[in-house]
Amino acid sequence: MPTAPKLVAGLLLAALAFVVTEMVKAGLPSSITVGAVSEVNALIAFFGGWKFIGARVGKGTSAAITNGITGTFATTVVCLFVHAVEQMVADSMDRKYRTVFEAIDGAITYFLEYGSFLLTFNVLGLMAIGAIIVAVAAEVASHYWR
């Protein structure tokens, strides 16, 4: 059922995902081309905020912060998985893999490669602070709009 805390969590986590993705894109080598990655991540993050953060409000600030960090981590994993599988499918269409196991290995390789782009102090710091802000805002929304 739609509630204000779910909407707040979804919108704020989508905004956080968009900003983080733009930050990561700015630091990528010029040889890497990206499409609508920011928009896709924001869409995934909206549903992640709705499901992982917004659905668990009302248990206090410390629980909200924990849920915010958990929700942000889960959403990040889903985003990485989606983009890794997308790249693996594109490589499969180019007949880069001979077996299913090579394709799975390719997806895991892309997942780890894309995840390594997130391992900078600025990105991790923004994600942690943003997760806390999203969670506390959803918690506050749960107290004002029921």
XYZ file of N, CA and C in Angstrom:
438
model
N 0.833 -1.167 0.000
C 0.000 0.000 0.000
C 0.888 1.245 0.000
N 0.590 2.201 -0.857
C 1.403 3.417 -0.911
C 1.263 4.253 0.360
N 2.390 4.668 0.880
C 2.407 5.554 2.043
C 3.408 6.672 1.786
N 3.296 7.735 2.548
C 4.214 8.866 2.398
C 5.667 8.473 2.686
N 5.950 7.691 3.743
C 7.352 7.316 3.970
C 7.949 6.498 2.823
N 7.148 5.641 2.205
C 7.648 4.875 1.062
C 7.977 5.800 -0.104
N 7.095 6.770 -0.342
C 7.328 7.720 -1.427
C 8.558 8.580 -1.150
N 8.695 9.052 0.076
C 9.859 9.865 0.450
C 11.140 9.055 0.290
N 11.136 7.829 0.792
C 12.328 6.980 0.685
C 12.652 6.679 -0.772
N 11.642 6.383 -1.563
C 11.872 6.081 -2.970
C 12.429 7.263 -3.738
N 11.828 8.423 -3.549
C 12.289 9.611 -4.276
C 13.692 10.037 -3.852
N 13.946 10.017 -2.554
C 15.268 10.444 -2.084
C 16.362 9.451 -2.468
N 16.058 8.154 -2.411
C 17.068 7.170 -2.815
C 17.303 7.230 -4.323
N 16.262 7.515 -5.090
C 16.437 7.694 -6.538
C 17.336 8.894 -6.821
N 17.125 9.985 -6.101
C 17.978 11.165 -6.274
C 19.420 10.858 -5.880
N 19.589 10.131 -4.784
C 20.936 9.748 -4.353
C 21.614 8.879 -5.406
N 20.894 7.907 -5.945
C 21.469 7.028 -6.967
C 21.859 7.817 -8.210
N 21.025 8.760 -8.601
C 21.335 9.580 -9.774
C 22.611 10.388 -9.544
N 22.725 11.021 -8.385
C 23.897 11.853 -8.085
C 25.158 10.996 -7.991
N 25.060 9.852 -7.326
C 26.223 8.966 -7.200
C 26.651 8.459 -8.572
N 25.694 8.089 -9.409
C 26.029 7.600 -10.744
C 26.702 8.687 -11.572
N 26.204 9.908 -11.476
C 26.846 11.008 -12.202
C 28.270 11.238 -11.692
N 28.477 11.084 -10.389
C 29.817 11.241 -9.823
C 30.752 10.147 -10.343
N 30.246 8.925 -10.403
C 31.056 7.817 -10.903
C 31.349 8.014 -12.386
N 30.345 8.431 -13.158
C 30.543 8.650 -14.594
C 31.604 9.712 -14.853
N 31.668 10.721 -14.007
C 32.665 11.780 -14.182
C 34.082 11.252 -13.978
N 34.230 10.206 -13.179
C 35.550 9.659 -12.911
C 35.950 8.499 -13.801
N 35.077 8.108 -14.721
C 35.393 6.988 -15.604
C 36.392 7.405 -16.676
N 37.179 6.447 -17.152
C 38.070 6.753 -18.273
C 37.251 7.135 -19.512
N 37.827 7.935 -20.375
C 37.091 8.403 -21.552
C 36.800 7.279 -22.542
N 37.488 6.155 -22.421
C 37.247 5.037 -23.334
C 35.943 4.306 -23.026
N 35.386 4.513 -21.848
C 34.145 3.843 -21.457
C 32.971 4.744 -21.813
N 32.059 4.204 -22.600
C 30.856 4.951 -22.954
C 29.685 4.415 -22.142
N 28.841 5.323 -21.701
C 27.668 4.933 -20.921
C 26.435 5.547 -21.554
N 25.332 4.870 -21.369
C 24.068 5.362 -21.900
C 23.249 5.999 -20.800
N 22.069 5.473 -20.612
C 21.126 6.012 -19.624
C 21.313 5.335 -18.270
N 22.550 5.177 -17.854
C 22.844 4.477 -16.608
C 22.268 5.221 -15.409
N 22.374 6.523 -15.401
C 21.875 7.307 -14.263
C 20.376 7.142 -14.099
N 19.655 7.177 -15.202
C 18.200 7.049 -15.143
C 17.776 5.646 -14.721
N 18.466 4.640 -15.241
C 18.150 3.255 -14.866
C 18.418 3.041 -13.382
N 19.549 3.530 -12.904
C 19.865 3.389 -11.482
C 18.859 4.131 -10.609
N 18.421 5.302 -11.051
C 17.423 6.052 -10.282
C 16.105 5.289 -10.218
N 15.706 4.672 -11.314
C 14.468 3.889 -11.323
C 14.573 2.687 -10.387
N 15.685 1.977 -10.458
C 15.895 0.835 -9.560
C 15.915 1.312 -8.108
N 16.576 2.435 -7.864
C 16.683 2.959 -6.500
C 15.335 3.411 -5.960
N 14.462 3.924 -6.822
C 13.129 4.309 -6.353
C 12.419 3.100 -5.759
N 12.441 1.995 -6.485
C 11.784 0.795 -5.974
C 12.523 0.214 -4.772
N 13.858 0.344 -4.759
C 14.622 -0.101 -3.599
C 14.307 0.710 -2.358
N 14.206 2.018 -2.509
C 13.834 2.867 -1.374
C 12.428 2.577 -0.892
N 11.531 2.345 -1.832
C 10.136 2.028 -1.501
C 10.070 0.732 -0.702
N 10.784 -0.286 -1.176
C 10.676 -1.624 -0.586
C 11.575 -1.814 0.634
N 12.824 -1.395 0.544
C 13.785 -1.702 1.599
C 13.778 -0.690 2.740
N 13.531 0.570 2.434
C 13.602 1.605 3.471
C 12.213 2.041 3.903
N 11.381 2.416 2.943
C 10.058 2.942 3.264
C 9.139 1.960 3.948
N 9.307 0.692 3.664
C 8.434 -0.319 4.262
C 8.824 -0.651 5.699
N 9.992 -0.189 6.146
C 10.486 -0.561 7.479
C 10.570 0.615 8.441
N 9.825 1.653 8.192
C 9.884 2.829 9.062
C 9.042 2.623 10.310
N 9.251 3.512 11.291
C 8.436 3.493 12.500
C 9.051 2.773 13.673
N 10.319 2.410 13.576
C 10.966 1.667 14.656
C 12.058 2.476 15.340
N 12.139 3.764 15.050
C 13.138 4.605 15.692
C 14.259 4.996 14.751
N 15.044 5.957 15.208
C 16.093 6.516 14.364
C 17.226 5.536 14.112
N 17.649 4.801 15.132
C 18.765 3.867 14.930
C 18.379 2.752 13.973
N 17.160 2.257 14.090
C 16.693 1.238 13.143
C 16.567 1.828 11.745
N 16.155 3.087 11.662
C 16.029 3.737 10.357
C 17.387 3.868 9.680
N 18.403 4.252 10.447
C 19.742 4.390 9.874
C 20.242 3.039 9.375
N 20.029 2.005 10.161
C 20.423 0.661 9.737
C 19.684 0.257 8.473
N 18.383 0.524 8.432
C 17.603 0.196 7.243
C 18.048 1.017 6.037
N 18.442 2.258 6.257
C 18.924 3.092 5.164
C 20.211 2.564 4.560
N 21.131 2.171 5.414
C 22.394 1.617 4.914
C 22.151 0.281 4.223
N 21.304 -0.558 4.819
C 20.982 -1.845 4.207
C 20.282 -1.655 2.868
N 19.316 -0.748 2.828
C 18.592 -0.497 1.586
C 19.475 0.067 0.492
N 20.382 0.945 0.863
C 21.302 1.513 -0.121
C 22.254 0.446 -0.641
N 22.750 -0.404 0.244
C 23.633 -1.490 -0.186
C 22.893 -2.459 -1.103
N 21.684 -2.854 -0.719
C 20.906 -3.792 -1.537
C 20.598 -3.196 -2.906
N 20.250 -1.926 -2.932
C 19.962 -1.266 -4.201
C 21.214 -1.184 -5.067
N 22.350 -0.924 -4.456
C 23.607 -0.876 -5.197
C 23.925 -2.225 -5.816
N 23.721 -3.292 -5.063
C 23.970 -4.636 -5.583
C 23.046 -4.933 -6.762
N 21.783 -4.561 -6.643
C 20.834 -4.797 -7.737
C 21.237 -3.996 -8.974
N 21.625 -2.747 -8.793
C 22.060 -1.925 -9.932
C 23.285 -2.531 -10.609
N 24.259 -2.937 -9.825
C 25.449 -3.565 -10.397
C 25.084 -4.843 -11.144
N 24.192 -5.641 -10.573
C 23.761 -6.886 -11.211
C 23.076 -6.607 -12.546
N 22.177 -5.636 -12.566
C 21.446 -5.313 -13.798
C 22.410 -4.886 -14.902
N 23.351 -4.024 -14.584
C 24.273 -3.538 -15.609
C 25.275 -4.616 -16.026
N 25.681 -5.467 -15.103
C 26.592 -6.558 -15.454
C 25.904 -7.559 -16.373
N 24.670 -7.903 -16.061
C 23.937 -8.849 -16.910
C 23.643 -8.218 -18.273
N 23.334 -6.934 -18.285
C 23.098 -6.253 -19.564
C 24.338 -6.320 -20.457
N 25.503 -6.065 -19.880
C 26.736 -6.123 -20.660
C 27.053 -7.550 -21.086
N 26.767 -8.511 -20.214
C 26.989 -9.912 -20.563
C 26.090 -10.324 -21.726
N 24.839 -9.889 -21.719
C 23.924 -10.219 -22.820
C 24.413 -9.574 -24.115
N 24.883 -8.336 -24.040
C 25.422 -7.679 -25.236
C 26.628 -8.440 -25.770
N 27.502 -8.888 -24.882
C 28.647 -9.691 -25.307
C 28.197 -11.029 -25.880
N 27.145 -11.599 -25.316
C 26.626 -12.873 -25.822
C 26.085 -12.714 -27.235
N 25.443 -11.595 -27.498
C 24.926 -11.343 -28.847
C 26.059 -11.180 -29.855
N 27.215 -10.757 -29.384
C 28.398 -10.665 -30.241
C 29.171 -11.981 -30.285
N 28.598 -13.010 -29.697
C 29.182 -14.365 -29.654
C 30.564 -14.380 -29.001
N 30.682 -13.641 -27.916
C 31.944 -13.604 -27.176
C 32.116 -14.855 -26.315
N 31.015 -15.451 -25.907
C 31.062 -16.616 -25.022
C 30.660 -17.865 -25.798
N 31.332 -18.976 -25.476
C 30.990 -20.237 -26.130
C 30.050 -21.076 -25.293
N 30.099 -20.908 -23.960
C 29.241 -21.708 -23.084
C 28.515 -20.793 -22.107
N 27.523 -21.373 -21.462
C 26.772 -20.631 -20.452
C 27.682 -20.240 -19.292
N 28.597 -21.117 -18.938
C 29.480 -20.842 -17.806
C 30.431 -19.684 -18.096
N 30.862 -19.553 -19.341
C 31.674 -18.396 -19.703
C 30.858 -17.111 -19.590
N 29.588 -17.179 -19.961
C 28.717 -16.007 -19.852
C 28.505 -15.622 -18.388
N 28.287 -16.610 -17.536
C 28.125 -16.333 -16.102
C 29.406 -15.733 -15.539
N 30.536 -16.285 -15.945
C 31.819 -15.738 -15.512
C 31.989 -14.302 -16.006
N 31.542 -14.036 -17.218
C 31.602 -12.676 -17.746
C 30.746 -11.712 -16.944
N 29.551 -12.156 -16.554
C 28.670 -11.302 -15.748
C 29.302 -11.012 -14.392
N 29.898 -12.020 -13.782
C 30.557 -11.815 -12.487
C 31.743 -10.860 -12.637
N 32.484 -11.013 -13.717
C 33.618 -10.123 -13.971
C 33.157 -8.679 -14.132
N 32.087 -8.477 -14.901
C 31.551 -7.118 -15.062
C 31.022 -6.575 -13.739
N 30.367 -7.420 -12.959
C 29.850 -7.003 -11.651
C 30.988 -6.480 -10.777
N 32.071 -7.224 -10.713
C 33.215 -6.815 -9.890
C 33.910 -5.579 -10.463
N 34.002 -5.510 -11.783
C 34.632 -4.341 -12.410
C 33.818 -3.078 -12.142
N 32.505 -3.166 -12.333
C 31.660 -2.002 -12.094
C 31.647 -1.641 -10.609
N 31.685 -2.633 -9.751
C 31.735 -2.372 -8.316
C 33.013 -1.674 -7.901
N 34.096 -1.955 -8.606
C 35.370 -1.315 -8.261
C 35.343 0.190 -8.530
N 34.474 0.639 -9.434
C 34.359 2.080 -9.690
C 33.766 2.818 -8.494
N 33.079 2.100 -7.621
C 32.451 2.717 -6.454
C 33.406 2.853 -5.274
N 34.560 2.242 -5.358
C 35.464 2.172 -4.214
C 36.381 3.390 -4.118
N 35.782 4.547 -4.038
C 36.528 5.768 -3.758
C 35.919 6.404 -2.513
N 36.711 7.187 -1.841
C 36.249 7.805 -0.598
C 35.037 8.699 -0.834
N 35.073 9.490 -1.897
C 33.970 10.413 -2.168
C 32.665 9.673 -2.435
N 32.731 8.630 -3.235
C 31.515 7.887 -3.584
C 30.971 7.157 -2.366
N 31.830 6.449 -1.648
C 31.363 5.713 -0.470
C 30.856 6.656 0.615
N 31.528 7.786 0.784
C 31.071 8.766 1.768
C 29.717 9.343 1.412
N 29.540 9.689 0.143
C 28.249 10.217 -0.298
C 27.149 9.178 -0.132
N 27.457 7.935 -0.451
C 26.445 6.882 -0.299
C 26.073 6.677 1.165
N 27.050 6.695 2.058
C 26.766 6.489 3.481
C 25.965 7.651 4.063
N 26.406 8.867 3.790
C 25.681 10.032 4.309
C 24.296 10.124 3.677
N 24.219 9.855 2.381
C 22.928 9.875 1.702
C 21.975 8.825 2.232
N 22.492 7.636 2.539
C 21.647 6.572 3.092
C 21.059 6.990 4.427
N 21.866 7.632 5.248
C 21.377 8.092 6.555
C 20.323 9.181 6.382
N 20.567 10.113 5.477
C 19.594 11.189 5.243
C 18.281 10.632 4.717
N 18.355 9.711 3.769
C 17.135 9.105 3.213
C 16.345 8.406 4.306
N 17.035 7.631 5.125
C 16.345 6.856 6.161
C 15.726 7.750 7.225
N 16.457 8.756 7.661
C 15.916 9.655 8.685
C 14.744 10.458 8.117
N 14.832 10.876 6.866
C 13.716 11.603 6.247
C 12.478 10.719 6.145
N 12.663 9.452 5.805
C 11.518 8.532 5.751
C 10.942 8.307 7.145
N 11.806 8.232 8.139
C 11.341 8.064 9.519
C 10.554 9.290 9.979
N 11.051 10.468 9.667
C 10.334 11.698 10.020
C 8.994 11.749 9.289
N 8.987 11.352 8.027
C 7.733 11.333 7.264
C 6.726 10.374 7.883
N 7.212 9.291 8.472
C 6.286 8.333 9.090
C 5.633 8.908 10.341
N 6.283 9.865 10.982
C 5.703 10.482 12.175
C 4.711 11.589 11.833
N 4.900 12.235 10.684
C 4.015 13.334 10.309
C 2.851 12.888 9.425
N 3.102 11.925 8.531
C 2.046 11.450 7.629
C 1.852 9.963 7.846
N 0.704 9.604 8.352
C 0.450 8.186 8.612
C -0.532 7.631 7.644
